[in-house]
XYZ file of C-alpha atoms in Angstrom:
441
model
C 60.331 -7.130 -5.270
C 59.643 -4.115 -2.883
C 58.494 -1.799 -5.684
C 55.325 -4.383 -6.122
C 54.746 -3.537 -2.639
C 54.305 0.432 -3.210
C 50.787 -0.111 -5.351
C 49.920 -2.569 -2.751
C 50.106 -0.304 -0.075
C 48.474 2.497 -2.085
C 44.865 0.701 -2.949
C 44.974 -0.775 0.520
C 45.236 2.830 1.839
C 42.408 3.936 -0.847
C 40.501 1.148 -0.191
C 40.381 1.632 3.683
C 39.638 5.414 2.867
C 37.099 4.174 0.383
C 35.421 2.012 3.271
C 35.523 4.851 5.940
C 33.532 7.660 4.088
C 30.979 5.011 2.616
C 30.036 3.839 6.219
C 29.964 7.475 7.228
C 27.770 8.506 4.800
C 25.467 5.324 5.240
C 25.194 5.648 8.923
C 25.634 9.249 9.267
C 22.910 10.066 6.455
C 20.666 7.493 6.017
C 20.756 5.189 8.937
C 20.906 7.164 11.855
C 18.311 9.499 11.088
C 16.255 6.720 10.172
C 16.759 5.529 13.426
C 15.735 8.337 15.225
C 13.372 9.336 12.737
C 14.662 12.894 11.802
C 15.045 13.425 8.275
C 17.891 15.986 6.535
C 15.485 17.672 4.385
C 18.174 17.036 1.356
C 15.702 15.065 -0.533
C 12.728 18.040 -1.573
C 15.994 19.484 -3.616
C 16.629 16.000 -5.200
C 13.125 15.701 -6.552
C 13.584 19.503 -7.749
C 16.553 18.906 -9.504
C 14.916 15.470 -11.059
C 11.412 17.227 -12.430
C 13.975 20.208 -14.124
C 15.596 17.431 -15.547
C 12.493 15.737 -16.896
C 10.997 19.009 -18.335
C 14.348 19.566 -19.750
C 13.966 16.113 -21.476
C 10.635 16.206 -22.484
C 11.446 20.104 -24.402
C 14.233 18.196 -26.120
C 11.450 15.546 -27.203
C 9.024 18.033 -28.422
C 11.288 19.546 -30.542
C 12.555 16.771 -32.509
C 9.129 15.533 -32.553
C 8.025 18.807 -34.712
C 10.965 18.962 -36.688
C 10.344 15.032 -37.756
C 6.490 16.188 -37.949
C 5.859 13.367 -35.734
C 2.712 13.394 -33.288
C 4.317 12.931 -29.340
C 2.284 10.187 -26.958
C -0.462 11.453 -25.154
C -2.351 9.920 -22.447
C -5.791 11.165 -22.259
C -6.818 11.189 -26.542
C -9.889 10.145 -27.398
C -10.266 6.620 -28.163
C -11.713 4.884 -31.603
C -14.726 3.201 -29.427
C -17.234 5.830 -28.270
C -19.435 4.407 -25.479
C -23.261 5.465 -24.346
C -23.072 4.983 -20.884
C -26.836 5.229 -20.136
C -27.278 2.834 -22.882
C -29.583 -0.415 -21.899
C -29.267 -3.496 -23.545
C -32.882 -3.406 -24.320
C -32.460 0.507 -26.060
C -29.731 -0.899 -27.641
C -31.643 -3.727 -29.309
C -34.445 -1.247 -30.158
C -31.818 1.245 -31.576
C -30.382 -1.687 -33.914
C -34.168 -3.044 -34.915
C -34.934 0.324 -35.763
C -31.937 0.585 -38.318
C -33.400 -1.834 -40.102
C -36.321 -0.310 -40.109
C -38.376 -1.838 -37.309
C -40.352 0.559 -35.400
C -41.290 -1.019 -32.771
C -39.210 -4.237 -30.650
C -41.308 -7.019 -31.144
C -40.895 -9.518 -28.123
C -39.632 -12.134 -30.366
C -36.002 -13.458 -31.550
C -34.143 -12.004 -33.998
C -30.898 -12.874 -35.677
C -29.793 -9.693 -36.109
C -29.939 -9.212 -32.444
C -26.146 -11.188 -31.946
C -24.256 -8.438 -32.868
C -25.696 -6.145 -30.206
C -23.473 -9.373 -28.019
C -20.736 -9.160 -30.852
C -20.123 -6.041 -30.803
C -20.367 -5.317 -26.919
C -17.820 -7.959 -27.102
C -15.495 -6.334 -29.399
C -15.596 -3.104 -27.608
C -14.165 -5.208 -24.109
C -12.238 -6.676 -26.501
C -10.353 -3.569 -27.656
C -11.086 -1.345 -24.535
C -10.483 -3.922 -21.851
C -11.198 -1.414 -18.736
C -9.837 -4.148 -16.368
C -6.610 -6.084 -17.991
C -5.180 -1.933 -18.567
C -5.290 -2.057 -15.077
C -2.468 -4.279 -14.987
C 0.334 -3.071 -17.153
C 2.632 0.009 -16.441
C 1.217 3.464 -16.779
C 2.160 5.579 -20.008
C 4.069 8.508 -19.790
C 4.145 11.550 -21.795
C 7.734 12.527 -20.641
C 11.185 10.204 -20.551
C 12.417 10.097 -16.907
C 15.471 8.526 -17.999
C 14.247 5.105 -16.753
C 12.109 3.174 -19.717
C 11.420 3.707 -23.372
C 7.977 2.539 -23.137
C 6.932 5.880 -25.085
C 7.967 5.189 -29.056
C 9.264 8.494 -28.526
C 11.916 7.512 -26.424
C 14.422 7.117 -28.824
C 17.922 8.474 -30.246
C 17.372 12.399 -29.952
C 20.797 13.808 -29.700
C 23.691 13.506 -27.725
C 22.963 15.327 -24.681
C 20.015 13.256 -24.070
C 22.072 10.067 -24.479
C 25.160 11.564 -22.294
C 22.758 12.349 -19.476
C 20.809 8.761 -20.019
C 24.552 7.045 -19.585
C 24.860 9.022 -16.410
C 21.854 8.280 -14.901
C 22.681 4.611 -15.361
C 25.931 5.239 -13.213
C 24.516 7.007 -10.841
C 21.492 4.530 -9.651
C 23.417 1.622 -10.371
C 26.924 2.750 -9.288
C 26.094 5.076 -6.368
C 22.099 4.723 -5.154
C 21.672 1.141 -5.675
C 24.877 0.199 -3.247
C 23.667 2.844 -0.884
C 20.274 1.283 -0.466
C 21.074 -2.201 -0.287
C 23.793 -1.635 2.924
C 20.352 0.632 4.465
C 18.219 -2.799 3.816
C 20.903 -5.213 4.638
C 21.625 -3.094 7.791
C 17.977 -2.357 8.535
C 16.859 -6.066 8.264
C 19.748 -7.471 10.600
C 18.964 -5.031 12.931
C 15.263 -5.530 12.705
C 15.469 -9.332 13.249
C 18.156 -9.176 16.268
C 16.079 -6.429 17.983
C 12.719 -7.702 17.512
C 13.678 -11.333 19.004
C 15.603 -9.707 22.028
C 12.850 -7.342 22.355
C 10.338 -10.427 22.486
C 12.088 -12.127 25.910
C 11.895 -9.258 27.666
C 8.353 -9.347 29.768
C 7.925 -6.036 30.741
C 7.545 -2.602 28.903
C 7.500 -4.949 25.742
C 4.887 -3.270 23.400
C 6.863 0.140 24.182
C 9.466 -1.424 22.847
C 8.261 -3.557 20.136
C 6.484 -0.136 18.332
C 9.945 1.725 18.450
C 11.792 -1.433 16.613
C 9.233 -1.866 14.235
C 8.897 1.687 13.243
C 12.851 1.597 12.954
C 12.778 -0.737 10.898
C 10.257 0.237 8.220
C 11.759 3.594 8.317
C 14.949 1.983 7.434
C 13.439 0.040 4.674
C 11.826 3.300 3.209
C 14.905 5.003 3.254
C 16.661 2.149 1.787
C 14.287 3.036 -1.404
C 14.479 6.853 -1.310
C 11.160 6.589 0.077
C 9.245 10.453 -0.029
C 5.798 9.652 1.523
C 3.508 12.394 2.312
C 0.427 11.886 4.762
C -2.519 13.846 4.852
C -5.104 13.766 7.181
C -3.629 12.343 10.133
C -5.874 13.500 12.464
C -8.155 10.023 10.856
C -5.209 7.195 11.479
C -6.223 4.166 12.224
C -7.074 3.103 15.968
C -6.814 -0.160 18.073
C -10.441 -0.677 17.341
C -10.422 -1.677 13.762
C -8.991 -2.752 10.153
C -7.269 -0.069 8.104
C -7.972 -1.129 4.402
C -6.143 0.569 1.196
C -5.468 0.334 -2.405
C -2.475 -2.336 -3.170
C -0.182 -1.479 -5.846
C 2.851 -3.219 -4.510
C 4.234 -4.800 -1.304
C 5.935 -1.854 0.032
C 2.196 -0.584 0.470
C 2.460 -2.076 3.843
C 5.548 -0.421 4.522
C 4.790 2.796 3.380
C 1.825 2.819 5.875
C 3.680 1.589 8.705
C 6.379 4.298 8.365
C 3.945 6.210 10.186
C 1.859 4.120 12.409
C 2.036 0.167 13.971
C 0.032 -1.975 12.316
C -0.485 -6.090 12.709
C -0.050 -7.414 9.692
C -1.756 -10.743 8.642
C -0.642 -12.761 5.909
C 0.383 -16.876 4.689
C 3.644 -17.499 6.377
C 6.256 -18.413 4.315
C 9.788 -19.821 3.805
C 13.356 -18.743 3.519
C 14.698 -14.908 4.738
C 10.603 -13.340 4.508
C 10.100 -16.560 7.077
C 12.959 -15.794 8.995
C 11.808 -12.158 9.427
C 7.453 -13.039 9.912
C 9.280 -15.014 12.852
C 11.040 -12.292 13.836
C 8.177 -10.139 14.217
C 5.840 -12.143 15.547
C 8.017 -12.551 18.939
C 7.492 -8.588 19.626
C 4.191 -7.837 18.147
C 0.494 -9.986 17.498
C 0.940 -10.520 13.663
C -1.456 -12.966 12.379
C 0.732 -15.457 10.206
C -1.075 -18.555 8.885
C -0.353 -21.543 6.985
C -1.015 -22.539 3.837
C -3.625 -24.551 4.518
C -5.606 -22.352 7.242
C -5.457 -18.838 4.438
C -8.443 -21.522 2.664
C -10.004 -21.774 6.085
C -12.344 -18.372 5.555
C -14.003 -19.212 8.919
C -10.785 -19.460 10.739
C -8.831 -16.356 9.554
C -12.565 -14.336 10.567
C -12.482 -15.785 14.038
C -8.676 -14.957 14.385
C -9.583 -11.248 12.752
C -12.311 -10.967 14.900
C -10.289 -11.686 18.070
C -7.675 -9.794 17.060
C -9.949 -6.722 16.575
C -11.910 -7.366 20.239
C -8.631 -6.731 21.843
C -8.275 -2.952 22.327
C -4.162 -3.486 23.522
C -3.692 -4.434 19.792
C -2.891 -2.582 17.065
C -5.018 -2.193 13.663
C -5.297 -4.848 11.327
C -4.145 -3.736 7.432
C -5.689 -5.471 4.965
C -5.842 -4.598 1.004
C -9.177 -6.346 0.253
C -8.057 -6.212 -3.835
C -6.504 -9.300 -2.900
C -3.636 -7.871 -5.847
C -1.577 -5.590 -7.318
C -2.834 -2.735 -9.332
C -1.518 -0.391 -11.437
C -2.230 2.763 -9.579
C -4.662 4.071 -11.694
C -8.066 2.830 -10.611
C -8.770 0.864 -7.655
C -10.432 -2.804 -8.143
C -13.551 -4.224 -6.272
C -13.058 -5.104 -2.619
C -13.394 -8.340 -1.640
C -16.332 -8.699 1.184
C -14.690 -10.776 3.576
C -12.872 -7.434 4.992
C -15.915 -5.880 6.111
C -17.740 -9.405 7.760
C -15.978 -8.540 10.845
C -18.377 -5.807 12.169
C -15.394 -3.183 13.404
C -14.629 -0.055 12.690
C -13.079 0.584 9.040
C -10.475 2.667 8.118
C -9.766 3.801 4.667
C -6.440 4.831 3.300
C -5.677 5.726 0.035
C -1.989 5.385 -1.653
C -1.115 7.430 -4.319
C 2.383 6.943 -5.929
C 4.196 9.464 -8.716
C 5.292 7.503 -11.716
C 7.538 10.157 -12.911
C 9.991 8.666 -10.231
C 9.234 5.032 -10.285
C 6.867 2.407 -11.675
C 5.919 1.034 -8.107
C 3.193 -1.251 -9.587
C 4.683 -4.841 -9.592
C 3.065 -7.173 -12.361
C 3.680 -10.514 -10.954
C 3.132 -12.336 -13.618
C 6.121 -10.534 -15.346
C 8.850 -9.926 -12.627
C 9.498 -11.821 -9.570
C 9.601 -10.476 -6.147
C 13.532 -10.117 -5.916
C 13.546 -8.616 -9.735
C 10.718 -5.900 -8.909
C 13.012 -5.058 -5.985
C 16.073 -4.213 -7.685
C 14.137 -2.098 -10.267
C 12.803 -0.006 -7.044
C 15.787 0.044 -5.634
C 17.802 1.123 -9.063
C 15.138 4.081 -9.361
C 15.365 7.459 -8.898
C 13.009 7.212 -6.221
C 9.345 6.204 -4.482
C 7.342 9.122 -3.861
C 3.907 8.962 -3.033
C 0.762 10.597 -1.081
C -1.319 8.730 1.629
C -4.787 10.203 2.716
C -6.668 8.662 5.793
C -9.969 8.790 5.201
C -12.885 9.326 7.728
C -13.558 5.852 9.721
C -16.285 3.950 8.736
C -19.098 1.853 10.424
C -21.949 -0.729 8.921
C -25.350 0.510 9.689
C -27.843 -1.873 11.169
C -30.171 -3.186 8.351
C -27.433 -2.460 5.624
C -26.429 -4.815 2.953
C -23.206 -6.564 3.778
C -22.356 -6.478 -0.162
C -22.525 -4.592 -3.090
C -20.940 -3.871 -6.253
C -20.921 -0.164 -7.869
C -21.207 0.112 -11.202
C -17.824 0.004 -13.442
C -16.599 -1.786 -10.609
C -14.405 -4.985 -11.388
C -13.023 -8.112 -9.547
C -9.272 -8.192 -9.049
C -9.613 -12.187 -10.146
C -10.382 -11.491 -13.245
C -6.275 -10.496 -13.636
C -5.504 -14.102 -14.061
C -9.025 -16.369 -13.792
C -11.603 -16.027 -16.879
C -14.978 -14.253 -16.738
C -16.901 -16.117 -13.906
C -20.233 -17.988 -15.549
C -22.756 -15.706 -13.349
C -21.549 -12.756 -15.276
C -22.340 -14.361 -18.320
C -25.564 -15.737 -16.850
C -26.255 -12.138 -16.226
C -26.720 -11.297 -19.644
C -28.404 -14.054 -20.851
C -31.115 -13.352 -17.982
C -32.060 -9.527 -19.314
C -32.103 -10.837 -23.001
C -34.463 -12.857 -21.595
C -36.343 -10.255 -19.871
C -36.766 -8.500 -23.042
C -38.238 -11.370 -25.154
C -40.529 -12.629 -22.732
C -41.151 -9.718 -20.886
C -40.940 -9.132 -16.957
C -43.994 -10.725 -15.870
C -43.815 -13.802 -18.019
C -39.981 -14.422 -17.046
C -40.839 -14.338 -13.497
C -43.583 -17.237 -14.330
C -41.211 -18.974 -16.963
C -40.813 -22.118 -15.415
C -36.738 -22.017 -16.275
C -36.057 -18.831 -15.310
């Protein structure tokens, strides 16, 4: 039986070898300058390489498109619904009268007057400007990640050899890399942060450096490329820093580069185990399920937070949910009640890269997680804006126009904004003096 013993020998001495350069590389590469914060510089010439790739791709595309006489997906066409943006429901009404050869809008009912409402509706229908907000954006070229495009299909075989190796590469050699970073990262995280939260003395010192070692370990762990502009307008101890939300690594993105406290429902299971964590070494603001309804509460807790100047910034992303990246949704007011300083941040991520907007409603957390981490990469752009104060004698609350709430991803259209248009109809039948004196209005 000794020659079984020869091929035994031979993968245990691979498999050690095997073992030794993959912890070299992890530590040596990713994990130590993560640590320390120093980066290699490697990854500018990995993006470089990717966008050749992707114009290479999208040549090979255009190509078999015109041979095939087929037209290639475009973003920004023209659409079939052509809007008047200046348009007033009451011009509108007037314009459809006249077509039927009214000249003048007589302050009285009409029939024809429901498909002003009928067709307003169709056009929301068809040109939904807020449920588009919530699905992946389109893309004109194939980054070897999704067919979304109907263009994305069987091309040749070059295309379909270099698809196959992408697929090894970010499942076979990126995706094993960045789950040892965030394995490692988040062990290291929750160990330091609780020994770092017994010891009395030099413990914010100590609690910043963790914390930014860890979310610079969790960036890396996603081949995070974040650039920040503006610096000179980061957030101070003073205030709230507010942003866009696309996805949860939002949070971590921004606190990369700067402590923040975080505030949030506290929850069960490893994300528990690590809000614990943190909250030994640094003044999160965890609540319960029951106190997040509690709008009073979390203000007074915000509020005292905010009054302390030895605390860091509050982040907040007053959306209240994810969106896709493209537009940014109506803030909710309850941000700004607190009377502090406000500091805006905008997030910007490339989607040639990744699709870093998670849709809840379609992928859980742990599922929108592996497809970040089985990317090519997350690169994005963060500006800090100029801080912000309330003037004395301001409204508290307003809403722009074209601006949308974030509810309205999953709730249905709120009864005030339907009240709203049954109010000017009225307006324009019985006139503005005579609704004001309309004993129902």
């Amino acid at each position: 039986m000794a020659w079984l013993t020869l091929p035994v020998d031979l993968l245990s001495k691979y498999l050690g070898l095997f073992t030794d350069v993959w912890l070299t590389l992890v530590f040596g590469f990713l994990i130590v300058p993560a640590v320390f914060g120093v980066p290699f510089g490697i990854h500018k010439y990995y993006i470089k390489i990717l966008l050749s790739i992707f114009e290479w791709t999208t040549l090979q595309m255009e190509l078999k498109a015109k041979e095939k006489n087929n037209q290639l997906y475009k973003h920004y066409t023209s659409g079939i619904i052509v809007k008047v943006p200046d348009s007033t429901l009451k011009q509108e009404i007037q314009d459809l009268r006249c077509s039927a050869g009214c000249l003048s809008l007589d302050p009285r009912f009409e029939l024809a007057d429901v498909f002003v409402f009928c067709r307003k509706a169709l056009e929301n229908i068809i040109d939904d400007d807020v449920t588009k907000r919530f699905s992946a954006q389109k893309l004109e070229n194939w980054n070897l990640l999704t067919r979304s495009n109907h263009n994305f299909r069987y091309i040749n075989l070059q295309l379909l050899a270099l698809w196959i190796l992408g697929v090894l590469i970010r499942y076979g050699v990126l995706l094993p890399f960045r789950v040892t970073v965030a394995v490692t990262g988040i062990f290291l995280f929750v160990v330091l942060s609780t020994v770092v939260g017994l010891i009395p003395c030099t413990k914010t010192y100590l609690s910043d450096k963790v914390h930014l070692m860890g979310y610079r370990l969790c960036v890396r762990s996603l081949t995070g490329i974040v650039t920040y502009h503006n610096r000179e307008n980061k957030p101070k101890n003073d205030g709230i820093c507010v942003a866009n939300h696309t996805t949860p690594i939002d949070g971590i993105v921004l606190a990369n580069d700067h402590c923040y406290s975080l505030v949030g429902q506290l929850h069960g299971g490893l994300l528990g185990l690590i809000q614990r964590a943190m909250v030994k070494s640094s003044p999160h603001m965890w609540f319960e399920r029951a106190e997040v309804k509690d709008r009073r509460l979390v203000a007074k807790r915000l509020r005292d937070h905010v009054a302390d100047e030895n605390k860091h910034p509050v982040l907040i992303f007053p959306e209240g949910t994810c969106v896709n990246n493209t537009s940014v949704m109506m803030f909710r007011k309850g941000s700004f009640e607190i009377g502090c300083t406000v500091y805006p941040a905008a997030i910007k991520y490339d989607p040639r890269f990744a699709d870093a907007f998670w849709n809840s409603s379609k992928f859980g957390l742990m599922g929108y997680l592996l497809r970040m981490m089985s990317s090519w990469a997350i690169v994005c752009s963060v500006w800090y804006l100029p801080p912000m104060n309330r003037k004395v004698g301001y409204l508290k609350y307003c809403i722009f126009p074209g601006s949308a709430d974030a509810g309205l991803k999953r709730t249905k259209v709120k009864d005030t904004f339907k009240e709203e248009q049954q109010q000017l109809y009225s307006k324009i039948l019985l006139g503005d003096h005579e609704y004001q004196n309309h004993p129902e209005s």
